[in-house]
Short mmCIF file of C-alpha atoms in Angstrom, two decimals:
data_model
loop_
_atom_site.label_atom_id
_atom_site.label_comp_id
_atom_site.label_asym_id
_atom_site.label_seq_id
_atom_site.Cartn_x
_atom_site.Cartn_y
_atom_site.Cartn_z
CA MET A 5 119.62 43.19 114.90
CA LYS A 6 116.52 45.19 113.95
CA ILE A 7 116.95 47.46 116.96
CA SER A 8 120.56 48.11 116.00
CA LEU A 9 119.55 49.10 112.47
CA LEU A 10 116.86 51.41 113.80
CA GLN A 11 119.35 53.05 116.14
CA ARG A 12 121.84 53.54 113.32
CA SER A 13 119.14 54.99 111.13
CA ALA A 14 118.05 57.38 113.89
CA VAL A 15 121.64 58.53 114.52
CA LYS A 16 122.19 59.04 110.80
CA GLY A 17 118.96 61.05 110.58
CA ILE A 18 120.02 63.26 113.47
CA ARG A 19 123.40 63.86 111.84
CA TYR A 20 121.75 64.86 108.57
CA ALA A 21 119.40 67.21 110.43
CA ILE A 22 122.29 68.85 112.31
CA SER A 23 124.28 69.20 109.08
CA ALA A 24 121.31 70.75 107.29
CA LEU A 25 120.76 73.20 110.16
CA PHE A 26 124.43 74.17 110.11
CA VAL A 27 124.30 74.84 106.35
CA VAL A 28 121.16 76.96 106.77
CA LEU A 29 122.74 79.00 109.57
CA VAL A 30 125.95 79.59 107.63
CA PHE A 31 124.02 80.52 104.49
CA SER A 32 121.81 82.89 106.50
CA VAL A 33 124.86 84.72 107.83
CA ALA A 34 126.33 84.91 104.33
CA VAL A 35 123.26 86.53 102.75
CA MET A 36 122.27 88.72 105.68
CA ALA A 37 124.16 91.73 104.33
CA GLN A 38 121.54 92.36 101.66
CA GLU A 39 118.51 92.45 103.93
CA SER A 40 120.01 93.79 107.13
CA GLY A 41 120.43 97.41 108.08
CA SER A 42 123.24 99.45 109.57
CA ILE A 43 123.78 102.43 111.85
CA ASN A 44 126.64 104.88 111.37
CA GLY A 45 127.51 108.30 112.69
CA THR A 46 129.98 110.64 114.36
CA VAL A 47 130.69 111.26 118.05
CA THR A 48 131.75 114.77 119.12
CA ASP A 49 132.37 116.69 122.35
CA PRO A 50 130.50 119.87 123.43
CA ASN A 51 132.86 121.99 121.30
CA GLY A 52 132.27 119.91 118.18
CA ALA A 53 135.66 118.18 118.30
CA LEU A 54 135.74 114.53 117.24
CA VAL A 55 135.95 111.89 119.98
CA PRO A 56 138.02 108.81 119.04
CA GLY A 57 137.93 105.63 121.12
CA ALA A 58 134.36 106.13 122.39
CA THR A 59 132.38 102.95 123.02
CA VAL A 60 129.17 102.59 121.00
CA THR A 61 126.73 99.88 122.09
CA VAL A 62 123.73 98.91 119.97
CA LYS A 63 121.11 96.89 121.86
CA SER A 64 117.97 95.36 120.38
CA VAL A 65 114.87 96.45 122.30
CA GLY A 66 113.04 93.24 121.37
CA THR A 67 115.71 90.60 122.01
CA SER A 68 118.35 92.38 124.19
CA ALA A 69 121.07 91.30 121.73
CA GLU A 70 124.05 93.69 121.86
CA ARG A 71 126.79 94.79 119.48
CA THR A 72 129.71 96.99 120.59
CA VAL A 73 132.18 99.01 118.49
CA THR A 74 134.59 101.88 119.16
CA THR A 75 134.87 105.10 117.22
CA ALA A 76 137.79 105.51 114.84
CA THR A 77 140.40 108.28 114.96
CA ASP A 78 138.01 110.55 113.05
CA GLY A 79 135.22 109.97 115.60
CA THR A 80 133.10 107.83 113.28
CA TYR A 81 131.52 104.43 113.90
CA LEU A 82 129.65 101.81 111.85
CA VAL A 83 127.52 98.88 113.03
CA THR A 84 126.36 96.53 110.27
CA ASN A 85 124.21 93.39 109.90
CA LEU A 86 121.33 94.63 112.05
CA GLN A 87 117.95 92.99 111.63
CA PRO A 88 115.02 95.37 111.12
CA GLY A 89 113.72 96.58 114.46
CA LEU A 90 114.05 99.04 117.32
CA TYR A 91 117.48 99.63 118.91
CA ASP A 92 118.91 101.62 121.82
CA VAL A 93 122.25 103.13 120.80
CA SER A 94 124.45 104.20 123.75
CA VAL A 95 127.78 106.06 123.67
CA THR A 96 130.27 106.25 126.53
CA ALA A 97 133.71 107.85 126.71
CA THR A 98 136.14 108.73 129.48
CA GLY A 99 135.38 112.16 130.91
CA PHE A 100 131.97 112.44 129.24
CA GLY A 101 128.45 111.60 130.28
CA ALA A 102 126.80 108.60 128.63
CA THR A 103 124.06 109.32 126.12
CA THR A 104 121.47 107.11 124.45
CA GLN A 105 119.23 107.43 121.43
CA ARG A 106 116.55 105.04 120.18
CA ALA A 107 116.57 104.21 116.47
CA GLN A 108 114.30 102.29 114.13
CA VAL A 109 116.35 100.26 111.66
CA SER A 110 114.50 99.33 108.48
CA VAL A 111 115.21 96.50 106.06
CA GLY A 112 118.31 97.33 104.04
CA GLY A 113 118.39 100.79 105.64
CA ARG A 114 121.48 102.91 106.23
CA LEU A 115 120.73 105.05 109.27
CA THR A 116 122.96 107.97 110.30
CA LEU A 117 122.94 108.73 114.05
CA ASP A 118 125.33 111.39 115.41
CA PHE A 119 126.09 111.98 119.09
CA ALA A 120 127.24 115.09 120.95
CA LEU A 121 128.62 114.12 124.37
CA GLY A 122 128.28 116.29 127.47
CA LEU A 123 131.02 116.93 130.03
CA GLY A 124 131.01 115.17 133.40
CA ALA A 125 130.29 111.67 134.58
CA GLN A 126 126.53 112.09 134.87
CA PRO A 127 124.57 110.40 132.06
CA THR A 128 122.69 112.68 129.71
CA ALA A 129 120.48 110.04 128.18
CA THR A 130 118.06 111.16 125.52
CA VAL A 131 115.66 108.55 124.15
CA GLU A 132 113.91 109.31 120.90
CA VAL A 133 112.67 107.49 117.84
CA VAL A 134 114.51 108.64 114.75
CA ALA A 135 114.34 107.96 111.00
CA GLY A 136 112.70 104.80 109.79
CA SER A 137 109.68 104.65 112.06
CA GLY A 138 107.21 106.05 109.55
CA GLY A 139 108.41 104.51 106.33
CA VAL A 140 109.80 107.86 105.10
CA GLU A 141 113.56 108.24 105.32
CA VAL A 142 116.05 110.91 104.35
CA ASN A 143 118.99 109.07 102.83
CA THR A 144 122.26 110.93 103.44
CA THR A 145 124.54 107.89 103.07
CA ASP A 146 124.37 106.92 99.40
CA GLN A 147 122.58 107.67 96.12
CA GLN A 148 119.99 104.89 96.42
CA VAL A 149 116.35 105.75 95.71
CA SER A 150 113.92 103.59 97.68
CA SER A 151 110.88 103.49 99.96
CA VAL A 152 109.76 101.20 102.78
CA VAL A 153 106.34 99.57 103.14
CA THR A 154 105.90 99.28 106.90
CA ASN A 155 104.32 96.55 109.01
CA ARG A 156 101.38 98.81 109.84
CA GLN A 157 100.64 99.37 106.15
CA ILE A 158 100.90 95.63 105.50
CA ARG A 159 98.48 94.83 108.34
CA GLU A 160 95.90 97.54 107.77
CA LEU A 161 95.72 98.30 104.05
CA PRO A 162 93.04 96.30 102.17
CA THR A 163 94.39 93.56 99.91
CA VAL A 164 91.92 91.25 98.15
CA THR A 165 94.59 88.63 97.46
CA ARG A 166 96.26 88.86 100.92
CA ASN A 167 99.52 89.07 98.99
CA ALA A 168 102.17 91.38 100.46
CA TYR A 169 103.74 91.91 97.03
CA ASP A 170 100.58 93.72 95.88
CA LEU A 171 101.72 96.63 98.07
CA VAL A 172 104.73 97.24 95.83
CA SER A 173 102.30 99.58 94.06
CA LEU A 174 102.66 102.04 96.98
CA SER A 175 106.15 102.93 95.80
CA GLY A 176 106.94 105.57 93.24
CA ASN A 177 108.05 104.89 89.68
CA VAL A 178 106.26 101.54 89.38
CA ALA A 179 103.58 100.37 86.95
CA THR A 180 101.32 97.30 86.89
CA ASP A 181 102.59 94.49 84.66
CA THR A 182 100.39 91.60 83.50
CA SER A 183 103.19 89.31 82.32
CA LEU A 184 103.26 87.38 85.64
CA ARG A 185 106.96 88.19 85.91
CA GLY A 186 108.70 89.69 88.92
CA THR A 187 106.28 90.92 91.57
CA GLY A 188 103.68 91.91 88.99
CA PHE A 189 105.07 95.43 88.60
CA ALA A 190 107.51 97.08 86.22
CA ILE A 191 109.98 99.12 88.25
CA ASN A 192 112.00 102.08 87.06
CA GLY A 193 110.78 101.70 83.48
CA GLN A 194 112.29 98.21 83.08
CA ARG A 195 110.65 94.84 82.47
CA ALA A 196 109.01 93.16 85.46
CA ALA A 197 111.39 90.22 84.93
CA SER A 198 114.29 92.59 85.69
CA THR A 199 113.22 92.88 89.33
CA SER A 200 115.37 91.22 91.96
CA ILE A 201 113.23 89.72 94.75
CA LEU A 202 114.86 89.04 98.12
CA LEU A 203 113.45 87.22 101.15
CA ASP A 204 115.45 87.74 104.35
CA GLY A 205 118.50 88.43 102.21
CA ALA A 206 118.25 85.35 99.96
CA GLU A 207 117.08 85.46 96.35
CA ASN A 208 113.38 84.57 96.06
CA VAL A 209 113.04 84.28 92.28
CA ASP A 210 111.72 81.37 90.24
CA THR A 211 114.43 81.23 87.60
CA PHE A 212 112.14 79.47 85.10
CA THR A 213 109.33 82.03 85.13
CA ALA A 214 111.26 85.03 86.54
CA GLY A 215 108.41 85.35 89.05
CA ILE A 216 108.18 85.02 92.82
CA GLY A 217 109.91 81.85 93.99
CA GLN A 218 108.18 81.37 97.34
CA ALA A 219 104.90 83.04 98.28
CA VAL A 220 105.06 84.81 101.65
CA PRO A 221 102.06 84.86 104.02
CA LEU A 222 101.03 88.44 104.70
CA ASP A 223 101.14 87.83 108.47
CA SER A 224 104.82 86.84 108.36
CA VAL A 225 106.09 90.03 106.69
CA GLN A 226 107.69 92.65 108.93
CA GLU A 227 108.30 95.18 106.16
CA PHE A 228 109.88 95.44 102.75
CA ARG A 229 111.93 97.95 100.80
CA VAL A 230 111.35 98.75 97.15
CA ILE A 231 114.51 100.11 95.52
CA THR A 232 113.81 101.89 92.27
CA GLY A 233 117.20 103.29 91.31
CA ASN A 234 120.92 103.74 91.90
CA PHE A 235 121.36 100.65 94.08
CA SER A 236 124.80 99.26 94.78
CA ALA A 237 126.44 96.11 93.40
CA GLU A 238 125.52 94.06 96.50
CA TYR A 239 122.07 93.49 94.95
CA GLY A 240 123.51 91.66 91.96
CA ARG A 241 121.61 90.98 88.75
CA ALA A 242 118.72 93.45 88.95
CA SER A 243 118.51 96.11 86.24
CA GLY A 244 115.02 97.36 87.04
CA GLY A 245 114.56 97.37 90.79
CA VAL A 246 114.78 95.40 94.01
CA VAL A 247 112.01 94.21 96.37
CA ASN A 248 113.68 93.33 99.67
CA VAL A 249 111.34 91.55 102.12
CA ALA A 250 112.09 90.96 105.80
CA THR A 251 109.98 88.50 107.79
CA ILE A 252 108.88 89.07 111.38
CA ALA A 253 111.40 87.94 113.98
CA GLY A 254 110.56 86.80 117.49
CA SER A 255 111.21 88.83 120.61
CA ASN A 256 111.07 88.58 124.40
CA GLU A 257 107.40 89.60 124.32
CA PHE A 258 104.59 87.32 123.21
CA HIS A 259 102.52 88.78 120.39
CA GLY A 260 100.02 87.59 117.83
CA THR A 261 96.99 88.27 115.68
CA LEU A 262 93.59 86.69 115.12
CA TYR A 263 91.36 87.86 112.29
CA GLU A 264 88.62 87.29 109.76
CA PHE A 265 88.31 89.13 106.45
CA ASN A 266 84.80 89.00 104.99
CA ARG A 267 83.54 90.00 101.54
CA ILE A 268 79.90 89.52 100.56
CA SER A 269 77.96 90.68 97.52
CA LYS A 270 75.34 92.52 99.62
CA LEU A 271 78.00 95.06 100.60
CA ALA A 272 79.49 95.39 97.10
CA SER A 273 78.38 97.52 94.17
CA ASN A 274 77.85 96.25 90.65
CA GLY A 275 80.52 96.89 88.05
CA PHE A 276 80.28 99.62 85.41
CA ASP A 277 80.23 97.14 82.51
CA ASN A 278 77.54 95.03 84.19
CA ASN A 279 75.34 98.07 84.69
CA ALA A 280 75.86 99.18 81.10
CA ASN A 281 74.83 95.76 79.78
CA GLY A 282 71.96 95.15 82.21
CA ILE A 283 73.77 92.34 84.03
CA GLU A 284 72.85 91.86 87.67
CA ARG A 285 75.43 91.88 90.40
CA ALA A 286 77.00 88.47 91.02
CA VAL A 287 76.38 86.73 94.32
CA PHE A 288 79.46 85.79 96.32
CA THR A 289 80.63 85.19 99.88
CA ARG A 290 84.28 85.09 100.89
CA ASN A 291 85.72 84.51 104.35
CA GLN A 292 89.41 84.44 105.17
CA PHE A 293 90.48 83.41 108.64
CA GLY A 294 93.95 83.47 110.07
CA TYR A 295 96.19 83.88 113.09
CA SER A 296 99.83 84.36 113.95
CA VAL A 297 101.81 84.03 117.17
CA GLY A 298 105.38 84.77 118.18
CA GLY A 299 107.53 85.06 121.29
CA PRO A 300 110.50 83.69 123.21
CA ILE A 301 111.44 80.03 123.55
CA PHE A 302 114.44 80.88 125.77
CA LYS A 303 114.48 84.53 126.84
CA ASN A 304 117.32 86.57 125.30
CA LYS A 305 118.49 83.47 123.40
CA LEU A 306 115.93 81.78 121.14
CA PHE A 307 112.72 83.24 119.75
#
């Protein structure tokens, strides 16, 4: 009898776990639109005429995941819900040579990538990294004003607190706020509490304090976008600005970090006020250790 109860309990637990996983996956798809990027553009022939019905394939360099669309009657295409990362975009059409461009899609970014096809069946592939790779983008799609804090900046810039949200200060039109609301910064001249904070597309706001709901380890952040003005209705309640964080996703390549950050008083100077009042420099030692690791569990399927 006891074994039977244990078995029933185990089965029930597995069912609950599967149900919870299903809800998480469905919810993740539902909120992805806010944190994901998109690629759009126009396909033309050598004379500049629009090419309808061309096949556009977007393939993730890291995971080999593919998305395919066809151009509309006006030669335009749009691929949405792309996670931040590097993509190979290929275009093929009957009577034209295939061509490929490499694009860096940023969190919440709207990247425009146009193609001019060459005549003949021979491929005319051109691989290049376009907008988004350096954190500076030229937005030709909408009126949004924003900037991206890249993974390299997050990894290499000094942060005493090891808090990724401290780097919101790199964006324009922000000011430090001591109210402990939002991300600690007033954006676009509004209160810090008026900042919408997103984590992988889901709201990451403590509704009681209007502060950060869930702290994010610095090592897990891929990049984030700070939107300071003219954002669309998809971002909801924010009246000041939006901080849109994307975490690092796995890929087919193993990668990781191992580090120690050290601060000791012997390498620090005394403060101005201490010097003015004859107070000696305080003695302190601080060591922060950490590591991260990522990679494939099943190649091209689970990371």
